[in-house]
Coordinates of C-alpha atoms in Angstrom, one line a residue:
M1071 CA -24.7 174.7 170.0
S1072 CA -28.8 176.1 170.2
S1073 CA -29.3 179.9 170.2
D1074 CA -31.3 179.1 173.8
A1075 CA -28.2 178.3 174.7
L1076 CA -26.1 181.4 174.0
K1077 CA -29.0 183.7 175.1
K1078 CA -29.2 182.4 178.9
R1079 CA -25.2 182.4 178.7
K1080 CA -25.5 186.0 177.7
S1081 CA -27.5 187.1 180.5
K1082 CA -25.4 185.4 183.2
V1083 CA -22.7 187.1 181.2
L1084 CA -24.2 190.9 181.6
R1085 CA -25.7 190.3 185.4
S1086 CA -21.8 189.4 186.4
D1087 CA -20.7 193.0 184.9
G1088 CA -21.3 195.1 187.9
G1089 CA -19.4 193.3 190.7
T1090 CA -16.1 194.5 192.0
P1091 CA -12.4 195.2 190.3
E1092 CA -11.2 191.4 192.0
M1093 CA -14.8 189.9 190.9
K1094 CA -14.0 191.3 187.2
R1095 CA -11.0 189.8 187.3
G1096 CA -11.3 186.7 188.3
R1097 CA -14.2 187.0 186.1
G1098 CA -12.0 187.7 182.9
E1099 CA -10.0 184.8 183.5
G1100 CA -13.0 183.2 184.0
D1101 CA -14.2 183.9 180.9
M1102 CA -11.0 183.3 178.8
Q1103 CA -11.3 179.8 180.2
C1104 CA -14.2 179.5 178.6
V1105 CA -13.2 180.5 175.4
E1106 CA -10.2 178.5 175.2
V1107 CA -12.7 175.6 176.3
E1108 CA -15.3 176.4 173.4
Q1109 CA -12.5 176.0 170.8
R1110 CA -11.2 172.9 172.1
R1111 CA -14.9 171.5 171.7
M1112 CA -15.3 172.8 168.1
Q1113 CA -12.1 171.0 167.4
S1114 CA -13.4 167.9 169.0
C1115 CA -17.2 168.4 166.9
I1116 CA -15.3 168.8 164.0
H1117 CA -12.6 165.8 164.5
F1118 CA -15.7 164.2 165.7
M1119 CA -17.2 164.9 162.4
N1120 CA -14.2 163.5 160.4
L1121 CA -14.1 160.4 162.0
K1122 CA -17.6 159.7 161.2
K1123 CA -17.4 160.7 157.3
L1124 CA -14.5 158.5 157.3
N1125 CA -16.3 155.5 159.0
R1126 CA -18.6 156.1 156.6
L1127 CA -16.5 156.2 153.3
A1128 CA -14.8 152.2 154.7
H1129 CA -18.0 151.2 155.1
M1130 CA -19.4 152.2 151.7
R1131 CA -15.9 150.8 150.3
L1132 CA -16.2 146.8 151.9
K1133 CA -19.7 146.8 150.5
R1134 CA -18.9 147.8 147.1
G1135 CA -15.7 145.0 147.8
R1136 CA -18.3 142.7 149.1
D1137 CA -20.5 143.5 146.4
Q1138 CA -17.8 143.0 143.4
T1139 CA -16.6 139.4 145.4
H1140 CA -20.3 138.1 145.0
E1141 CA -20.4 138.8 141.5
V1142 CA -16.6 136.7 140.9
I1143 CA -16.9 134.2 142.8
P1144 CA -19.4 131.9 141.8
T1145 CA -18.3 132.3 138.5
L1146 CA -14.7 130.9 139.5
L1147 CA -16.4 127.8 141.8
S1148 CA -18.3 126.4 139.2
N1149 CA -15.3 126.6 136.6
T1150 CA -13.7 124.4 139.4
V1151 CA -16.5 122.3 140.5
Y1152 CA -16.3 121.5 136.1
E1153 CA -12.9 120.8 136.2
I1154 CA -12.9 118.6 139.1
F1155 CA -15.9 116.9 138.1
K1156 CA -14.5 116.7 134.8
E1157 CA -10.9 114.8 136.1
I1158 CA -13.3 112.3 138.1
P1159 CA -13.9 109.8 135.2
A1160 CA -10.2 109.5 134.1
S1161 CA -9.0 109.3 137.9
V1162 CA -11.2 107.1 139.7
K1163 CA -11.4 103.6 138.2
S1164 CA -12.4 100.1 139.1
K1165 CA -9.4 98.3 140.3
H1166 CA -10.7 94.6 138.1
E1167 CA -10.1 97.3 134.9
E1168 CA -6.3 96.8 135.6
I1169 CA -6.4 93.1 135.6
D1170 CA -6.5 91.4 132.3
L1171 CA -8.4 88.7 132.2
V1172 CA -9.1 85.9 129.8
S1173 CA -11.5 86.3 127.0
E1174 CA -15.3 85.4 127.8
G1175 CA -14.9 82.3 125.4
E1176 CA -12.3 81.2 126.4
F1177 CA -13.6 81.1 130.3
Y1178 CA -16.8 79.6 129.4
Q1179 CA -14.7 76.8 127.6
E1180 CA -12.2 76.7 130.6
A1181 CA -13.7 77.4 133.8
P1182 CA -15.9 75.0 136.1
Q1183 CA -19.7 75.2 136.1
E1184 CA -19.6 76.7 139.6
I1185 CA -17.5 79.4 138.6
S1186 CA -18.6 80.6 135.2
R1187 CA -22.8 79.9 136.2
P1188 CA -23.9 80.5 132.3
H1189 CA -27.4 80.9 133.0
L1190 CA -27.0 83.8 135.7
T1191 CA -24.1 85.3 133.9
K1192 CA -25.0 85.4 130.6
N1193 CA -27.9 87.6 131.0
D1194 CA -26.1 89.8 133.5
P1195 CA -22.2 92.0 132.7
H1196 CA -21.7 92.5 136.8
Q1197 CA -22.4 89.0 137.6
L1198 CA -19.8 88.5 134.5
T1199 CA -17.5 90.5 135.7
L1200 CA -17.5 88.7 139.6
A1201 CA -17.7 85.2 137.5
R1202 CA -14.0 86.2 135.6
L1203 CA -12.4 87.2 138.7
D1204 CA -13.3 84.6 140.7
W1205 CA -11.7 82.3 137.7
E1206 CA -8.8 84.5 137.6
L1207 CA -8.0 84.6 141.2
E1208 CA -8.4 80.6 141.1
Q1209 CA -5.9 80.4 138.5
R1210 CA -3.7 82.5 140.4
K1211 CA -3.5 80.4 143.1
R1212 CA -2.9 77.5 141.4
L1213 CA -0.5 78.8 139.7
A1214 CA 0.7 80.3 142.8
E1215 CA 1.1 77.0 144.2
K1216 CA 3.3 75.8 141.4
Y1217 CA 5.4 78.7 141.5
K1218 CA 6.3 77.3 144.8
E1219 CA 6.8 74.1 143.7
S1220 CA 9.4 74.8 140.8
Q1221 CA 11.3 77.4 143.4
A1222 CA 11.7 73.8 145.4
S1223 CA 13.2 71.7 142.7
R1224 CA 15.0 74.7 141.5
E1225 CA 16.6 74.7 144.9
T1226 CA 17.6 71.2 144.9
I1227 CA 18.6 70.9 141.3
Q1228 CA 21.2 74.3 142.6
K1229 CA 21.9 72.0 146.0
S1230 CA 22.8 69.5 143.6
I1231 CA 25.0 71.2 141.3
E1232 CA 27.0 73.0 143.7
V1233 CA 27.9 69.4 145.1
K1234 CA 29.2 68.3 141.9
K1235 CA 30.7 71.7 141.5
E1236 CA 33.1 70.8 144.7
H1237 CA 33.5 66.9 143.3
L1238 CA 35.0 68.5 140.3
T1239 CA 36.9 71.5 142.1
S1240 CA 38.7 68.6 144.2
L1241 CA 39.4 66.2 140.7
Q1242 CA 41.5 69.0 139.1
P1243 CA 44.6 68.6 140.9
G1244 CA 44.6 64.1 140.9
L1245 CA 43.9 65.1 137.2
N1246 CA 47.0 67.2 137.1
A1247 CA 49.0 64.8 138.8
I1248 CA 47.5 61.6 136.3
M1249 CA 48.2 64.2 133.6
Q1250 CA 52.0 64.2 134.2
A1251 CA 52.5 60.9 135.3
S1252 CA 50.9 59.6 131.7
L1253 CA 54.2 62.3 129.7
P1254 CA 56.4 59.2 128.7
V1255 CA 53.2 57.1 127.7
Q1256 CA 52.0 60.4 125.9
E1257 CA 55.4 60.7 124.3
Y1258 CA 55.8 56.8 123.5
L1259 CA 52.5 56.2 121.4
S1260 CA 53.1 59.8 120.2
M1261 CA 49.6 61.5 121.9
P1262 CA 51.1 64.3 123.3
F1263 CA 47.9 65.6 124.4
E1264 CA 49.8 68.1 127.1
Q1265 CA 52.1 69.2 124.6
T1266 CA 49.0 70.2 122.7
Q1267 CA 46.7 72.1 125.3
K1268 CA 49.9 74.3 125.6
Q1269 CA 50.3 75.2 122.0
T1270 CA 46.8 75.7 121.6
E1271 CA 46.8 78.0 124.4
I1272 CA 49.5 80.1 122.9
A1273 CA 48.3 80.2 119.6
R1274 CA 45.3 82.9 121.0
H1275 CA 48.7 85.3 120.8
L1276 CA 49.8 85.0 117.4
P1277 CA 48.9 87.4 114.8
P1278 CA 46.1 86.6 112.8
P1279 CA 48.0 85.2 109.9
L1280 CA 49.7 83.4 111.7
Y1281 CA 47.2 81.8 113.7
V1282 CA 45.3 81.2 110.0
L1283 CA 48.8 78.8 109.2
F1284 CA 48.7 77.2 112.9
V1285 CA 45.2 76.2 111.7
Q1286 CA 45.5 74.6 109.0
A1287 CA 48.7 73.4 109.0
N1288 CA 46.9 71.2 112.1
A1289 CA 44.1 70.3 110.2
Y1290 CA 45.7 69.6 107.5
G1291 CA 48.7 67.1 109.4
Q1292 CA 45.7 65.4 111.4
A1293 CA 43.4 64.6 108.5
C1294 CA 46.0 64.1 105.6
D1295 CA 49.9 64.3 106.5
K1296 CA 50.9 62.0 109.9
N1297 CA 54.7 63.1 108.8
L1298 CA 53.4 67.2 109.3
S1299 CA 53.7 68.8 113.0
V1300 CA 53.9 72.1 114.2
S1301 CA 54.9 73.9 116.9
I1302 CA 54.7 77.6 118.4
S1303 CA 58.1 79.3 119.8
G1304 CA 58.9 83.0 120.8
D1305 CA 58.3 85.2 123.9
V1306 CA 55.0 84.4 125.0
D1307 CA 54.9 87.2 127.6
E1308 CA 56.0 89.9 124.6
A1309 CA 53.3 88.5 122.7
K1310 CA 50.7 89.2 125.5
A1311 CA 52.0 92.9 125.9
L1312 CA 51.2 93.6 122.8
S1313 CA 48.0 92.2 122.3
K1314 CA 46.7 94.3 125.6
P1315 CA 45.7 98.3 125.3
P1316 CA 48.4 99.9 126.9
D1317 CA 47.1 101.3 130.9
D1318 CA 46.7 105.1 131.9
S1319 CA 49.6 104.2 134.5
Q1320 CA 51.9 103.0 131.4
D1321 CA 50.6 106.3 129.8
D1322 CA 51.9 108.4 132.3
E1323 CA 55.2 106.2 132.6
S1324 CA 55.7 106.1 128.6
D1325 CA 55.1 110.3 129.2
S1326 CA 57.3 110.5 131.6
D1327 CA 59.8 108.5 129.9
A1328 CA 59.5 110.3 126.5
E1329 CA 60.1 113.6 128.6
E1330 CA 63.6 112.2 129.4
E1331 CA 64.3 111.4 125.9
Q1332 CA 63.3 114.7 125.1
E1333 CA 65.7 116.1 127.9
K1334 CA 68.2 114.0 126.8
T1335 CA 67.8 114.6 122.3
K1336 CA 68.3 118.4 124.1
R1337 CA 71.9 117.5 125.5
R1338 CA 72.8 115.1 122.1
R1339 CA 70.9 115.5 119.3
P1340 CA 70.9 112.1 117.4
T1341 CA 72.5 112.1 113.4
T1342 CA 70.0 111.4 110.4
G1343 CA 71.6 107.8 109.7
G1344 CA 71.3 106.7 113.2
Q1345 CA 67.3 107.7 113.1
L1346 CA 66.5 106.0 110.0
D1347 CA 68.9 102.9 111.1
D1348 CA 66.1 103.4 114.4
K1349 CA 63.5 103.5 111.9
R1350 CA 63.9 100.6 109.6
R1351 CA 65.0 98.3 112.4
E1352 CA 60.8 99.3 113.6
M1353 CA 59.4 99.1 110.7
L1354 CA 61.2 94.9 109.4
K1355 CA 60.6 94.5 113.2
R1356 CA 58.8 90.6 113.8
H1357 CA 56.5 89.4 116.1
P1358 CA 57.8 87.9 119.1
L1359 CA 56.1 84.4 118.2
S1360 CA 56.7 82.3 115.1
L1361 CA 55.5 79.0 113.9
C1362 CA 58.1 76.0 113.0
L1363 CA 56.6 73.4 110.3
D1364 CA 58.1 70.2 110.7
L1365 CA 58.0 68.1 107.5
K1366 CA 59.2 64.5 107.4
C1367 CA 60.3 62.6 103.7
K1368 CA 60.3 58.9 103.7
D1369 CA 63.7 58.8 103.7
G1370 CA 64.0 60.0 107.5
S1371 CA 65.2 63.3 106.1
I1372 CA 63.1 66.2 107.9
L1373 CA 62.5 70.1 105.7
H1374 CA 62.3 72.5 109.3
L1375 CA 60.1 75.5 107.8
F1376 CA 60.2 78.7 110.5
F1377 CA 57.6 81.2 109.4
Y1378 CA 57.8 84.7 111.0
Y1379 CA 55.5 87.8 110.7
L1380 CA 56.9 91.4 109.6
M1381 CA 54.2 93.2 112.4
N1382 CA 54.6 96.6 109.8
L1383 CA 54.7 95.5 107.0
N1384 CA 51.9 93.0 107.0
I1385 CA 53.7 90.0 105.2
L1386 CA 54.9 86.1 106.1
T1387 CA 58.6 85.8 105.5
V1388 CA 59.6 82.1 105.7
K1389 CA 63.5 80.3 106.5
T1390 CA 64.3 76.7 106.1
K1391 CA 66.5 74.0 107.2
V1392 CA 67.5 70.5 106.3
S1393 CA 68.4 67.5 108.5
T1394 CA 69.0 63.9 107.5
A1395 CA 68.8 60.9 109.0
T1396 CA 72.1 60.0 107.8
D1397 CA 75.1 62.4 107.4
L1398 CA 76.1 63.5 103.8
N1399 CA 78.9 63.2 102.1
T1400 CA 80.3 66.3 101.7
A1401 CA 80.1 67.4 97.6
I1402 CA 81.7 71.1 97.2
S1403 CA 78.9 71.1 93.5
A1404 CA 76.5 71.0 96.1
G1405 CA 76.8 73.5 98.7
E1406 CA 73.9 75.8 97.2
L1407 CA 71.4 72.9 97.1
L1408 CA 70.4 72.8 100.5
K1409 CA 70.8 77.0 101.2
S1410 CA 68.2 78.4 103.3
D1411 CA 68.6 80.8 99.9
T1412 CA 68.5 78.5 97.5
L1413 CA 66.2 75.9 98.9
L1414 CA 62.7 76.8 98.2
S1415 CA 63.4 79.4 94.9
C1416 CA 60.9 79.0 92.4
L1417 CA 58.6 76.5 94.5
Y1418 CA 55.6 77.7 92.3
T1419 CA 56.4 79.7 88.6
S1420 CA 58.9 83.4 89.0
D1421 CA 58.7 83.2 93.0
H1422 CA 61.7 84.3 93.6
G1423 CA 60.7 85.2 97.5
R1424 CA 63.3 88.2 96.7
E1425 CA 60.7 91.0 96.9
T1426 CA 57.8 91.6 99.4
P1427 CA 54.8 90.7 97.7
N1428 CA 52.5 93.6 99.5
P1429 CA 52.5 96.7 97.0
A1430 CA 52.2 99.3 100.3
N1431 CA 55.8 97.9 101.3
R1432 CA 57.0 100.2 98.7
Y1433 CA 55.8 103.6 100.1
Q1434 CA 57.0 102.5 103.9
F1435 CA 60.5 101.3 102.2
D1436 CA 60.8 105.1 100.7
K1437 CA 59.8 106.7 104.3
V1438 CA 63.3 104.9 105.7
G1439 CA 65.5 104.8 102.5
I1440 CA 65.1 101.6 102.0
V1441 CA 66.1 100.5 98.4
S1442 CA 65.7 97.0 98.1
F1443 CA 63.8 93.7 100.3
A1444 CA 66.4 91.8 99.1
D1445 CA 69.0 93.5 101.2
Y1446 CA 67.4 91.6 104.4
V1447 CA 66.3 88.5 103.1
E1448 CA 69.1 86.8 104.7
D1449 CA 68.1 87.6 108.4
L1450 CA 64.5 88.2 107.9
G1451 CA 63.8 85.3 105.8
H1452 CA 62.3 85.0 102.2
P1453 CA 58.4 86.6 101.5
Y1454 CA 57.3 83.9 99.1
M1455 CA 54.1 84.3 97.8
W1456 CA 53.1 80.5 98.7
V1457 CA 53.9 81.5 102.0
Q1458 CA 51.2 84.1 102.0
N1459 CA 48.9 82.1 100.3
L1460 CA 49.7 80.0 103.5
G1461 CA 48.9 82.5 106.4
G1462 CA 45.8 84.1 103.9
L1463 CA 47.3 86.8 103.3
H1464 CA 46.0 87.6 99.1
F1465 CA 48.0 90.9 97.7
P1466 CA 46.5 91.5 93.9
S1467 CA 49.0 91.4 91.5
D1468 CA 46.8 92.7 88.9
S1469 CA 45.8 96.6 88.7
S1470 CA 42.5 96.3 87.8
E1471 CA 42.1 94.9 91.1
V1472 CA 41.0 96.4 94.7
C1473 CA 44.2 96.8 96.3
T1474 CA 43.0 96.0 99.6
V1475 CA 44.1 93.0 102.1
S1476 CA 42.6 90.2 103.2
V1477 CA 43.1 87.2 106.0
G1478 CA 41.2 83.8 104.9
S1479 CA 41.1 80.1 106.3
S1480 CA 39.3 79.3 102.9
L1481 CA 42.5 81.2 100.9
S1482 CA 45.1 78.9 103.0
A1483 CA 43.4 75.4 102.8
S1484 CA 43.1 75.8 99.0
H1485 CA 46.7 76.1 98.5
M1486 CA 48.1 74.0 101.6
E1487 CA 48.3 70.6 100.5
S1488 CA 49.5 71.7 96.7
T1489 CA 52.7 73.2 98.7
M1490 CA 53.2 70.5 101.4
K1491 CA 53.1 68.4 98.4
L1492 CA 55.9 70.2 96.6
L1493 CA 57.8 70.9 99.8
R1494 CA 58.1 67.4 99.8
G1495 CA 59.8 66.7 96.2
R1496 CA 62.2 69.7 96.5
V1497 CA 63.7 68.0 98.8
Q1498 CA 64.0 64.6 97.9
S1499 CA 64.9 65.8 94.5
R1500 CA 67.8 68.3 96.6
L1501 CA 68.9 65.0 98.9
A1502 CA 69.0 63.2 95.9
L1503 CA 71.1 65.6 93.0
H1504 CA 73.4 66.2 96.7
K1505 CA 74.1 62.5 96.0
Q1506 CA 74.5 62.2 92.7
F1507 CA 77.2 65.5 93.1
A1508 CA 78.8 63.1 95.7
S1509 CA 79.4 60.7 93.1
L1510 CA 80.0 63.1 90.0
E1511 CA 83.1 64.2 91.8
H1512 CA 84.4 61.7 91.8
S1513 CA 84.2 60.9 88.0
I1514 CA 81.5 58.3 88.7
I1515 CA 78.3 58.7 86.6
P1516 CA 75.6 56.4 89.1
V1517 CA 73.1 54.5 86.6
S1518 CA 70.6 52.7 88.9
S1519 CA 69.0 49.3 87.9
E1520 CA 65.9 50.6 86.0
C1521 CA 68.1 53.0 83.9
Q1522 CA 70.6 50.5 82.6
H1523 CA 68.7 49.3 79.2
L1524 CA 68.8 53.3 78.2
F1525 CA 73.3 52.9 77.6
P1526 CA 74.9 50.1 75.7
A1527 CA 77.0 48.0 78.3
K1528 CA 80.2 49.4 77.4
I1529 CA 80.7 53.1 77.4
I1530 CA 84.7 53.8 77.1
S1531 CA 84.3 57.6 77.6
R1532 CA 84.8 58.8 81.0
L1533 CA 83.7 62.1 82.9
A1534 CA 86.9 64.0 84.2
R1535 CA 85.3 66.8 85.8
W1536 CA 82.2 68.5 87.1
T1537 CA 82.5 71.6 88.9
T1538 CA 80.4 74.2 90.0
I1539 CA 80.3 77.8 88.1
S1540 CA 78.9 80.8 88.6
Q1541 CA 76.3 82.7 86.2
Q1542 CA 78.4 85.1 85.1
E1543 CA 81.3 82.6 84.0
Y1544 CA 78.6 80.6 82.2
M1545 CA 77.7 83.7 80.5
D1546 CA 81.2 84.4 79.4
L1547 CA 81.6 81.1 77.4
Q1548 CA 81.3 81.6 74.1
Y1549 CA 79.3 78.5 73.1
T1550 CA 76.4 79.4 76.1
R1551 CA 75.6 82.4 74.0
H1552 CA 72.5 81.8 72.8
V1553 CA 71.7 80.0 76.0
S1554 CA 71.2 83.6 77.6
D1555 CA 70.3 86.0 74.8
A1556 CA 67.4 83.6 74.8
G1557 CA 67.0 84.2 78.7
L1558 CA 67.1 81.0 79.5
A1559 CA 69.9 81.4 82.0
K1560 CA 68.4 83.2 84.8
E1561 CA 70.1 84.2 88.2
T1562 CA 67.8 81.7 90.8
D1563 CA 69.5 78.8 88.0
L1564 CA 72.7 76.8 89.4
Y1565 CA 75.3 76.5 87.0
F1566 CA 78.0 73.7 86.3
M1567 CA 80.6 72.5 84.2
S1568 CA 81.3 68.3 83.2
V1569 CA 84.2 67.4 81.6
V1570 CA 84.2 64.1 79.4
E1571 CA 87.1 62.9 78.0
R1572 CA 88.2 59.9 75.6
G1573 CA 92.2 59.9 74.3
T1574 CA 92.9 63.4 72.8
A1575 CA 89.3 64.5 72.7
R1576 CA 88.3 66.4 75.6
L1577 CA 84.2 67.3 75.8
Q1578 CA 82.8 70.5 78.0
A1579 CA 79.1 70.7 79.1
A1580 CA 78.0 73.9 80.2
V1581 CA 74.9 73.0 82.4
V1582 CA 71.8 75.0 83.6
L1583 CA 70.0 73.6 86.5
S1584 CA 66.7 75.3 87.1
P1585 CA 65.5 74.8 90.9
R1586 CA 62.4 73.1 89.7
Y1587 CA 64.6 70.0 88.7
P1588 CA 63.2 67.6 87.6
E1589 CA 59.8 69.5 86.7
I1590 CA 62.5 71.4 84.4
S1591 CA 65.2 69.7 82.8
P1592 CA 69.3 70.7 82.8
L1593 CA 69.9 72.7 80.1
F1594 CA 73.4 71.4 78.5
S1595 CA 75.7 73.1 76.2
L1596 CA 78.9 71.6 74.1
S1597 CA 82.3 72.5 73.0
L1598 CA 84.4 70.0 71.7
S1599 CA 88.2 70.0 71.4
W1600 CA 90.0 67.7 69.6
K1601 CA 91.4 68.7 66.0
G1602 CA 90.5 71.9 67.0
E1603 CA 87.4 73.8 69.3
R1604 CA 84.1 72.5 68.1
S1605 CA 80.8 73.4 69.4
G1606 CA 76.8 73.4 68.4
R1607 CA 76.9 76.3 66.4
T1608 CA 79.2 75.2 63.9
D1609 CA 79.1 71.1 64.5
D1610 CA 75.8 70.2 63.2
N1611 CA 77.0 66.6 65.1
L1612 CA 77.4 68.2 68.6
R1613 CA 73.8 70.1 67.8
A1614 CA 72.5 66.7 67.8
M1615 CA 73.8 65.9 70.7
E1616 CA 72.8 68.4 72.1
S1617 CA 69.5 67.1 70.8
E1618 CA 69.7 63.7 72.9
V1619 CA 70.1 65.5 75.8
N1620 CA 68.0 68.2 75.9
V1621 CA 65.1 67.5 73.6
F1622 CA 65.0 64.0 73.4
K1623 CA 65.2 64.1 77.3
N1624 CA 61.7 62.3 77.9
E1625 CA 63.8 58.9 77.3
L1626 CA 66.4 59.6 79.9
Q1627 CA 63.6 60.5 82.7
G1628 CA 63.2 56.8 84.8
P1629 CA 60.8 56.3 87.5
R1630 CA 59.2 58.8 88.5
P1631 CA 59.5 61.6 89.9
G1632 CA 62.7 61.8 87.6
H1633 CA 65.7 62.0 90.2
Q1634 CA 67.9 60.3 87.4
L1635 CA 67.8 62.6 85.0
L1636 CA 70.8 64.5 85.3
T1637 CA 73.4 61.3 85.8
N1638 CA 71.2 60.0 83.0
Q1639 CA 72.1 62.6 80.9
I1640 CA 75.7 62.6 81.3
A1641 CA 75.6 59.1 80.7
R1642 CA 73.9 59.8 77.2
L1643 CA 76.5 62.1 76.8
C1644 CA 79.2 60.0 77.0
V1645 CA 77.7 57.3 75.0
C1646 CA 77.2 60.4 72.0
L1647 CA 80.8 61.0 71.8
D1648 CA 81.6 57.1 71.7
V1649 CA 79.7 57.0 68.8
Y1650 CA 81.1 60.7 67.6
L1651 CA 84.8 59.6 68.3
E1652 CA 84.1 56.1 66.5
T1653 CA 82.2 57.1 63.4
E1654 CA 84.7 60.1 62.7
G1655 CA 86.8 59.2 59.3
Q1656 CA 90.9 58.6 59.6
D1657 CA 92.7 60.7 57.2
D1658 CA 94.8 58.6 54.4
G1659 CA 97.8 59.9 55.1
V1660 CA 97.7 58.9 58.9
E1661 CA 99.4 55.5 59.0
G1662 CA 98.7 53.2 62.3
P1663 CA 96.1 51.7 64.0
R1664 CA 92.8 54.3 64.1
E1665 CA 92.7 55.9 67.7
F1666 CA 89.0 55.5 68.6
P1667 CA 88.3 52.1 66.8
R1668 CA 84.6 51.2 66.4
E1669 CA 83.3 49.6 69.4
K1670 CA 79.4 50.4 68.9
M1671 CA 77.6 48.5 66.3
C1672 CA 75.6 51.0 63.5
L1673 CA 73.6 50.8 60.9
R1674 CA 75.2 53.7 59.0
T1675 CA 78.1 55.7 60.0
V1676 CA 76.5 59.2 58.4
R1677 CA 73.3 60.5 57.0
G1678 CA 71.9 63.0 55.0
P1679 CA 74.0 66.4 53.5
N1680 CA 74.9 67.2 56.8
R1681 CA 76.9 64.2 58.0
L1682 CA 74.7 63.4 60.6
K1683 CA 75.8 60.2 62.8
P1684 CA 73.5 57.2 64.3
F1685 CA 73.3 59.0 68.0
K1686 CA 69.6 56.7 69.1
Y1687 CA 70.4 53.9 71.0
N1688 CA 68.5 50.5 70.7
H1689 CA 67.0 48.4 73.1
P1690 CA 67.8 45.6 73.4
Q1691 CA 69.2 44.8 69.5
G1692 CA 72.4 47.3 70.8
F1693 CA 72.4 48.9 67.7
F1694 CA 72.6 52.8 66.7
S1695 CA 71.0 54.5 64.3
H1696 CA 69.2 57.7 62.9
R1697 CA 66.2 59.8 64.3

């Protein structure tokens, strides 16, 4: 506020001092109001000045912020613009660059002149690119037309295929009816198509060894042996269940069954023996499908081979049965010839079929307490090595070999032909022995016409008895001890006793018959009861008689394959006994006729210091001589 205004106001106050008290009182109240107004005015001025100060500070801060922004923004804008322009060449491309155009040389070679325009495009890259794009468009139009034609042709062919499918589907019921109607014709012509198809379907569920045997036996039968037939038997549904993986539902059921079984076992615990029996049965369990091979021989007899697969032991076993066209005469001594336990024994050397050929089975048996597999062969069959070979199973026997088990068709094929020949030969030899034993038990020695020249016309000694004996009875005989000591009397052999008589002389012959007869000839051991007991160990002539039947057996073989060998040996034994008795000197002190008059013509009755007799028969001269 200015000083002039204060002075004027002061003079006004001085002039008013001279009034009345009321005026003074009123004037005093007016002065107080003026002071208050003055104070308010001063405060207003102060506030106004603060507002101006704050306004000025706000403007200054705004200016400072604008200056700083003006300095930063150009730099940021320049960086952003640089990045944008940097990305533009990479993102902005011409569409034709994505098209894979043909090369320029190929373009000028294939495109027509109105499109290629060489005079214009060779010097102008832009026109060249346009021309190549035109040529690409033209090619694509042509290919589109060709594609439409191919689609139409494809639809036509598809419709034709559908029509043919419907036709073939409608043919199936008719073909089934024709096949059913042709079954009698198939049986009459021995062309069982229906049965073969069913067998092939079932064969898919065979275990690998049986499947290999099925395929190889079928192939061999079709190619080489029409008398071999193969069939599959067993529970097909169970075999399918074995080949399917277990479902979750089955797992749940098995879990519930296991819980129920545990509850039962809590109430009644099984004994240790019962658990072992269950484990043995599980270990020796056979596959539900089996294979049957029928091998027909020339005489009409059939060898039935039943092959089984033991799943946990991974081996094959076989059982046998022989059926003949005619009923065989019952021969007591022939009881062991056609039995399943002995029929195929030692088909190959030392193949007894009593123990498992898989080395791993020994450890499996130890866990369940099986001492020997031989205790179970009667029920399960014999695990011969040739059976494993036919199934393609190879078990290494040499310790240097790697102990692995393999299944192979080549192994089966390499053994198939030889094994089938051995099987047929074994059946024929056993049937021939069966017939011969029936005659021998009636004291008749059958000699075929082809072998008549091996013996003189008159044979006086006769076969009195032919019986079977056990191996122990054979080994208990005194005159067979040398055979037992030499290891020539085996458990797999068959043992017989024949008795040849003439007058008071009685010749006993203990015979060892190998399962591989006639490949391995019978072995005779002799004992003579006449004027005392004599044997080949004490009498040189009895030893010479044993040599006649054991050593010179090739002379008695007869026609191949030598099924007459045994009966020819017995006939030769009778002839040798005649020579032995007729050439024996008579005591001078004995009066009367000779007990054994000479019927045989001998050049010399004895020879050498051993006084050996002439046992060799010479045909057709008809005399006996020394060897």
